[in-house]
Amino acid sequence: MIKKQQSMGHGRSPAKTVAAHRLASPVWRGLLHMLDDGGTLLAGHIAFASLFALFPFLIFLTTLAGELGQSAAAQDFVQLGLGALPGEVRRAIEPPVREVLEGGRPGLMTVSIFAALWAVSSAFEAARYALNLAYEVKQTRAIWWQRLQSMLMVLLFAIGIIVIMVTMVAIPIAWTLVDLFEFTPIQWRLRYSAIRLALSALLLLGLVLPLYIWLPNRRLHIFDVLPGAILAVALWLAVAAFYSWYLLNLGSFTVTYGSLGGVVATLLFFYISALIFIFGAEVNAASLRLRTRTSAMRRS
């Protein structure tokens, strides 16, 4: 009887302890592997490449959307993306983004399309290198094939974004109708904010998953990368919320960097985002190594 009471007093059941260990082990191993791979250095390269590729991608996206007769879809995507960013980051990049979107780029599809694709695909190549390190594989594909694949991914991403935003167009329309009838209690506004957050999370997950699957020089399935992708999206949303709160209440980069404060805040946010992206891939790779090791032990 005493032994039974003592065992009950230990709190967690053996099944819960094993489940917690299985969850924590890949996360911890992934973190250590990321540090060993120099992930903190690679994140800086990815952050710079991503910021460098942001405006060419927006130019390409809006031009492609215009050619397809869906300019509003590209505008909605930019609006959704800017709304998910921390305030100071959004204020730093929104003016040049608006300038790019409103400036118009006639002839881009025939003159500068390859330059835009090259700039954006460079960010993908930086991410490819980090993911190959996570999975401990060497790049055996030819350089021209890697670059061609990255350019194709840019095109597919742009088309996918346009399609997704077209399918989401009914949500703002429905909300406008609600406003017309003045049926806007606070609960509805909270639900609308929750819906926008969920849509941002799903869109981000839809962007991360293909990168985790296609970029590494290893055959992977969606269930191999889904845990790390979900973790990365959840971390990114949490960090974005905390970063907004921090800049609003505790810190301002303008004190140290003056007029460049917004640029520094943006670069730091891109750097943290790149770290989260690498970390998600490292968790997937650590989980895959653990499963492979467990299967080998069982067979032996």
Short mmCIF file of C-alpha atoms in Angstrom, two decimals:
data_model
loop_
_atom_site.label_atom_id
_atom_site.label_comp_id
_atom_site.label_asym_id
_atom_site.label_seq_id
_atom_site.Cartn_x
_atom_site.Cartn_y
_atom_site.Cartn_z
CA MET A 1 0.00 0.00 0.00
CA ILE A 2 2.84 2.40 0.90
CA LYS A 3 4.67 1.58 -2.32
CA LYS A 4 1.51 2.28 -4.30
CA GLN A 5 1.05 5.66 -2.64
CA GLN A 6 4.71 6.52 -3.26
CA SER A 7 4.42 5.60 -6.92
CA MET A 8 1.27 7.73 -7.21
CA GLY A 9 3.05 10.65 -5.62
CA HIS A 10 5.72 10.77 -8.28
CA GLY A 11 3.25 12.64 -10.53
CA ARG A 12 3.91 11.75 -14.15
CA SER A 13 3.07 8.34 -15.50
CA PRO A 14 5.77 6.35 -17.33
CA ALA A 15 3.91 6.83 -20.63
CA LYS A 16 3.87 10.62 -20.23
CA THR A 17 7.54 10.63 -19.26
CA VAL A 18 8.48 8.64 -22.37
CA ALA A 19 6.34 10.93 -24.58
CA ALA A 20 7.98 14.03 -23.09
CA HIS A 21 11.43 12.53 -23.64
CA ARG A 22 10.63 11.68 -27.26
CA LEU A 23 9.47 15.24 -27.83
CA ALA A 24 12.33 16.96 -25.99
CA SER A 25 15.17 14.81 -27.33
CA PRO A 26 14.98 15.92 -31.00
CA VAL A 27 14.54 19.55 -29.92
CA TRP A 28 17.61 19.46 -27.70
CA ARG A 29 19.68 17.48 -30.19
CA GLY A 30 18.57 19.78 -32.98
CA LEU A 31 19.65 22.84 -31.01
CA LEU A 32 23.09 21.37 -30.28
CA HIS A 33 23.51 20.29 -33.91
CA MET A 34 22.54 23.75 -35.13
CA LEU A 35 25.17 25.37 -32.92
CA ASP A 36 27.76 22.82 -34.04
CA ASP A 37 26.91 23.50 -37.70
CA GLY A 38 27.47 27.21 -37.25
CA GLY A 39 23.77 27.93 -37.63
CA THR A 40 24.14 31.31 -35.95
CA LEU A 41 26.53 32.36 -38.72
CA LEU A 42 24.43 30.85 -41.52
CA ALA A 43 21.35 32.67 -40.22
CA GLY A 44 23.10 35.98 -40.86
CA HIS A 45 23.76 35.02 -44.48
CA ILE A 46 20.18 33.82 -44.97
CA ALA A 47 18.82 37.02 -43.36
CA PHE A 48 20.84 39.24 -45.70
CA ALA A 49 19.95 37.14 -48.76
CA SER A 50 16.25 37.18 -47.80
CA LEU A 51 16.15 40.93 -47.29
CA PHE A 52 18.06 41.42 -50.54
CA ALA A 53 15.54 39.15 -52.33
CA LEU A 54 12.40 40.68 -50.77
CA PHE A 55 11.87 43.55 -53.19
CA PRO A 56 12.76 41.65 -56.40
CA PHE A 57 10.28 38.99 -55.31
CA LEU A 58 7.55 41.59 -54.70
CA ILE A 59 8.23 43.12 -58.11
CA PHE A 60 8.07 39.69 -59.73
CA LEU A 61 4.94 38.71 -57.77
CA THR A 62 2.98 41.87 -58.57
CA THR A 63 4.01 41.79 -62.22
CA LEU A 64 3.04 38.14 -62.58
CA ALA A 65 -0.25 38.79 -60.78
CA GLY A 66 -0.93 41.70 -63.14
CA GLU A 67 -0.28 39.48 -66.16
CA LEU A 68 -2.77 36.97 -64.75
CA GLY A 69 -5.34 39.68 -63.99
CA GLN A 70 -5.01 39.18 -60.22
CA SER A 71 -3.22 42.32 -59.03
CA ALA A 72 -5.53 42.56 -56.01
CA ALA A 73 -4.40 39.10 -54.85
CA ALA A 74 -0.77 40.25 -54.68
CA GLN A 75 -1.81 43.40 -52.81
CA ASP A 76 -3.77 41.27 -50.31
CA PHE A 77 -0.76 39.04 -49.73
CA VAL A 78 1.49 42.03 -49.04
CA GLN A 79 -1.14 43.48 -46.70
CA LEU A 80 -1.41 40.19 -44.80
CA GLY A 81 2.37 39.83 -44.59
CA LEU A 82 2.93 43.37 -43.35
CA GLY A 83 0.20 42.92 -40.75
CA ALA A 84 2.01 39.92 -39.27
CA LEU A 85 5.30 41.82 -38.77
CA PRO A 86 6.33 43.69 -35.62
CA GLY A 87 5.40 47.38 -35.70
CA GLU A 88 8.89 48.87 -36.08
CA VAL A 89 9.84 46.34 -38.75
CA ARG A 90 6.62 47.06 -40.62
CA ARG A 91 7.20 50.83 -40.45
CA ALA A 92 10.74 50.38 -41.77
CA ILE A 93 9.89 48.33 -44.87
CA GLU A 94 6.32 49.44 -45.64
CA PRO A 95 7.24 52.74 -47.41
CA PRO A 96 9.68 51.13 -49.89
CA VAL A 97 7.29 48.19 -50.34
CA ARG A 98 4.48 50.61 -51.21
CA GLU A 99 6.81 52.43 -53.58
CA VAL A 100 7.62 49.17 -55.32
CA LEU A 101 3.97 48.12 -55.56
CA GLU A 102 2.69 51.47 -56.78
CA GLY A 103 5.57 52.30 -59.09
CA GLY A 104 4.61 49.88 -61.82
CA ARG A 105 7.21 47.91 -63.74
CA PRO A 106 6.09 47.63 -67.37
CA GLY A 107 8.24 45.27 -69.37
CA LEU A 108 9.67 43.50 -66.32
CA MET A 109 8.34 40.14 -67.46
CA THR A 110 10.39 40.38 -70.65
CA VAL A 111 13.43 42.42 -69.55
CA SER A 112 14.27 41.77 -65.89
CA ILE A 113 12.52 38.52 -65.06
CA PHE A 114 15.70 36.46 -64.88
CA ALA A 115 17.47 39.06 -62.75
CA ALA A 116 14.59 39.01 -60.26
CA LEU A 117 14.47 35.21 -60.26
CA TRP A 118 18.24 35.04 -59.73
CA ALA A 119 18.13 37.41 -56.75
CA VAL A 120 15.28 35.54 -55.06
CA SER A 121 16.73 32.10 -55.79
CA SER A 122 19.95 33.16 -54.05
CA ALA A 123 18.04 33.21 -50.77
CA PHE A 124 16.84 29.67 -51.48
CA GLU A 125 20.41 28.56 -52.15
CA ALA A 126 21.53 29.95 -48.79
CA ALA A 127 18.73 27.99 -47.11
CA ARG A 128 19.68 24.87 -49.10
CA TYR A 129 23.22 24.96 -47.72
CA ALA A 130 21.95 25.22 -44.13
CA LEU A 131 19.49 22.33 -44.61
CA ASN A 132 22.15 20.07 -46.14
CA LEU A 133 24.28 20.67 -43.05
CA ALA A 134 21.32 19.82 -40.83
CA TYR A 135 20.85 16.45 -42.56
CA GLU A 136 24.61 15.85 -42.83
CA VAL A 137 24.48 15.37 -46.59
CA LYS A 138 26.70 16.73 -49.35
CA GLN A 139 25.37 18.53 -52.38
CA THR A 140 25.73 16.22 -55.37
CA ARG A 141 23.50 18.11 -57.79
CA ALA A 142 25.08 20.27 -60.47
CA ILE A 143 25.19 23.99 -59.71
CA TRP A 144 23.11 24.87 -62.76
CA TRP A 145 20.46 22.33 -61.72
CA GLN A 146 20.30 23.74 -58.19
CA ARG A 147 19.83 27.26 -59.49
CA LEU A 148 17.21 26.14 -62.02
CA GLN A 149 15.32 24.31 -59.29
CA SER A 150 15.41 27.40 -57.06
CA MET A 151 14.11 29.60 -59.87
CA LEU A 152 11.31 27.13 -60.54
CA MET A 153 10.44 27.19 -56.84
CA VAL A 154 10.23 30.99 -56.93
CA LEU A 155 7.77 30.76 -59.82
CA LEU A 156 5.70 28.06 -58.07
CA PHE A 157 5.68 30.06 -54.83
CA ALA A 158 4.46 33.16 -56.63
CA ILE A 159 1.68 31.26 -58.43
CA GLY A 160 0.74 29.46 -55.20
CA ILE A 161 0.51 32.76 -53.31
CA ILE A 162 -1.75 34.23 -55.98
CA VAL A 163 -4.03 31.17 -55.94
CA ILE A 164 -4.23 31.15 -52.13
CA MET A 165 -5.03 34.85 -51.93
CA VAL A 166 -7.71 34.54 -54.61
CA THR A 167 -9.40 31.79 -52.59
CA MET A 168 -9.20 33.96 -49.45
CA VAL A 169 -10.90 36.95 -51.08
CA ALA A 170 -14.30 35.95 -49.68
CA ILE A 171 -13.19 36.64 -46.10
CA PRO A 172 -12.67 40.43 -46.43
CA ILE A 173 -15.87 40.66 -48.48
CA ALA A 174 -17.83 38.88 -45.75
CA TRP A 175 -16.36 41.18 -43.10
CA THR A 176 -17.33 44.26 -45.18
CA LEU A 177 -20.91 43.02 -45.33
CA VAL A 178 -20.91 42.57 -41.56
CA ASP A 179 -19.72 46.17 -41.16
CA LEU A 180 -22.52 47.41 -43.42
CA PHE A 181 -25.13 45.84 -41.17
CA GLU A 182 -23.29 47.07 -38.05
CA PHE A 183 -23.19 43.56 -36.59
CA THR A 184 -19.73 44.00 -35.07
CA PRO A 185 -19.66 42.97 -31.41
CA ILE A 186 -16.25 42.65 -29.78
CA GLN A 187 -16.44 38.85 -29.94
CA TRP A 188 -16.74 38.98 -33.72
CA ARG A 189 -13.73 41.29 -33.99
CA LEU A 190 -11.70 38.97 -31.80
CA ARG A 191 -12.73 36.02 -33.94
CA TYR A 192 -11.78 37.92 -37.08
CA SER A 193 -8.34 38.67 -35.62
CA ALA A 194 -7.99 35.00 -34.71
CA ILE A 195 -8.95 34.00 -38.25
CA ARG A 196 -6.35 36.37 -39.72
CA LEU A 197 -3.72 34.93 -37.37
CA ALA A 198 -4.68 31.38 -38.34
CA LEU A 199 -4.54 32.27 -42.04
CA SER A 200 -1.11 33.83 -41.59
CA ALA A 201 0.08 30.69 -39.79
CA LEU A 202 -1.30 28.39 -42.50
CA LEU A 203 0.22 30.51 -45.26
CA LEU A 204 3.58 30.51 -43.48
CA LEU A 205 3.35 26.74 -43.01
CA GLY A 206 2.57 26.37 -46.70
CA LEU A 207 5.72 28.34 -47.54
CA VAL A 208 8.01 26.50 -45.11
CA LEU A 209 6.97 22.91 -45.85
CA PRO A 210 8.06 22.86 -49.53
CA LEU A 211 11.43 24.35 -48.60
CA TYR A 212 12.00 21.68 -45.97
CA ILE A 213 11.06 18.94 -48.45
CA TRP A 214 12.70 20.10 -51.69
CA LEU A 215 15.88 21.92 -50.69
CA PRO A 216 17.91 19.23 -48.85
CA ASN A 217 19.76 16.70 -50.98
CA ARG A 218 17.77 13.92 -49.39
CA ARG A 219 14.43 12.27 -50.15
CA LEU A 220 11.93 13.45 -47.57
CA HIS A 221 8.19 13.12 -47.11
CA ILE A 222 5.78 15.60 -45.61
CA PHE A 223 5.54 13.71 -42.31
CA ASP A 224 9.34 13.83 -42.00
CA VAL A 225 9.32 17.62 -41.96
CA LEU A 226 5.89 18.49 -40.55
CA PRO A 227 6.91 18.56 -36.83
CA GLY A 228 9.79 20.98 -37.40
CA ALA A 229 7.68 23.13 -39.73
CA ILE A 230 4.90 23.43 -37.14
CA LEU A 231 7.48 24.22 -34.45
CA ALA A 232 9.11 26.87 -36.66
CA VAL A 233 5.79 28.55 -37.45
CA ALA A 234 4.72 28.54 -33.79
CA LEU A 235 8.08 29.95 -32.70
CA TRP A 236 7.98 32.62 -35.40
CA LEU A 237 4.51 33.80 -34.37
CA ALA A 238 5.54 33.87 -30.70
CA VAL A 239 8.79 35.72 -31.46
CA ALA A 240 6.99 38.23 -33.71
CA ALA A 241 4.51 38.98 -30.91
CA PHE A 242 7.27 39.29 -28.30
CA TYR A 243 9.44 41.41 -30.59
CA SER A 244 6.54 43.81 -31.15
CA TRP A 245 5.93 44.05 -27.40
CA TYR A 246 9.63 44.55 -26.69
CA LEU A 247 10.09 47.34 -29.23
CA LEU A 248 6.91 49.02 -28.06
CA ASN A 249 7.60 48.88 -24.32
CA LEU A 250 11.26 48.29 -23.56
CA GLY A 251 13.62 49.03 -26.41
CA SER A 252 14.11 51.29 -29.37
CA PHE A 253 16.95 50.91 -31.84
CA THR A 254 16.80 54.60 -32.73
CA VAL A 255 18.50 55.44 -29.42
CA THR A 256 21.64 53.58 -30.52
CA TYR A 257 21.43 53.67 -34.31
CA GLY A 258 19.53 56.91 -34.92
CA SER A 259 17.72 57.04 -38.26
CA LEU A 260 18.99 53.53 -39.08
CA GLY A 261 17.10 52.06 -36.12
CA GLY A 262 14.30 50.71 -38.28
CA VAL A 263 16.76 49.07 -40.67
CA VAL A 264 18.66 47.44 -37.80
CA ALA A 265 15.40 46.21 -36.22
CA THR A 266 14.38 44.73 -39.58
CA LEU A 267 17.73 42.97 -40.09
CA LEU A 268 17.62 41.58 -36.55
CA PHE A 269 14.10 40.26 -37.12
CA PHE A 270 15.17 38.62 -40.37
CA TYR A 271 18.14 37.10 -38.55
CA ILE A 272 15.92 35.64 -35.80
CA SER A 273 13.51 34.33 -38.44
CA ALA A 274 16.39 32.61 -40.24
CA LEU A 275 17.54 31.04 -36.98
CA ILE A 276 14.03 29.68 -36.39
CA PHE A 277 13.93 28.30 -39.95
CA ILE A 278 17.26 26.49 -39.46
CA PHE A 279 16.21 25.24 -36.03
CA GLY A 280 13.02 23.68 -37.41
CA ALA A 281 15.06 21.81 -40.01
CA GLU A 282 17.57 20.69 -37.39
CA VAL A 283 14.75 19.28 -35.23
CA ASN A 284 13.42 17.33 -38.22
CA ALA A 285 16.90 16.00 -38.99
CA ALA A 286 17.51 15.00 -35.35
CA SER A 287 14.15 13.23 -35.22
CA LEU A 288 14.94 11.36 -38.43
CA ARG A 289 18.34 10.25 -37.09
CA LEU A 290 16.74 9.01 -33.87
CA ARG A 291 14.13 7.02 -35.78
CA THR A 292 16.80 5.51 -38.03
CA ARG A 293 18.93 4.57 -35.02
CA THR A 294 15.95 3.03 -33.19
CA SER A 295 14.99 0.98 -36.26
CA ALA A 296 18.57 -0.29 -36.64
CA MET A 297 18.69 -1.32 -32.98
CA ARG A 298 15.42 -3.18 -33.27
CA ARG A 299 16.60 -5.06 -36.35
CA SER A 300 19.84 -6.06 -34.62
#
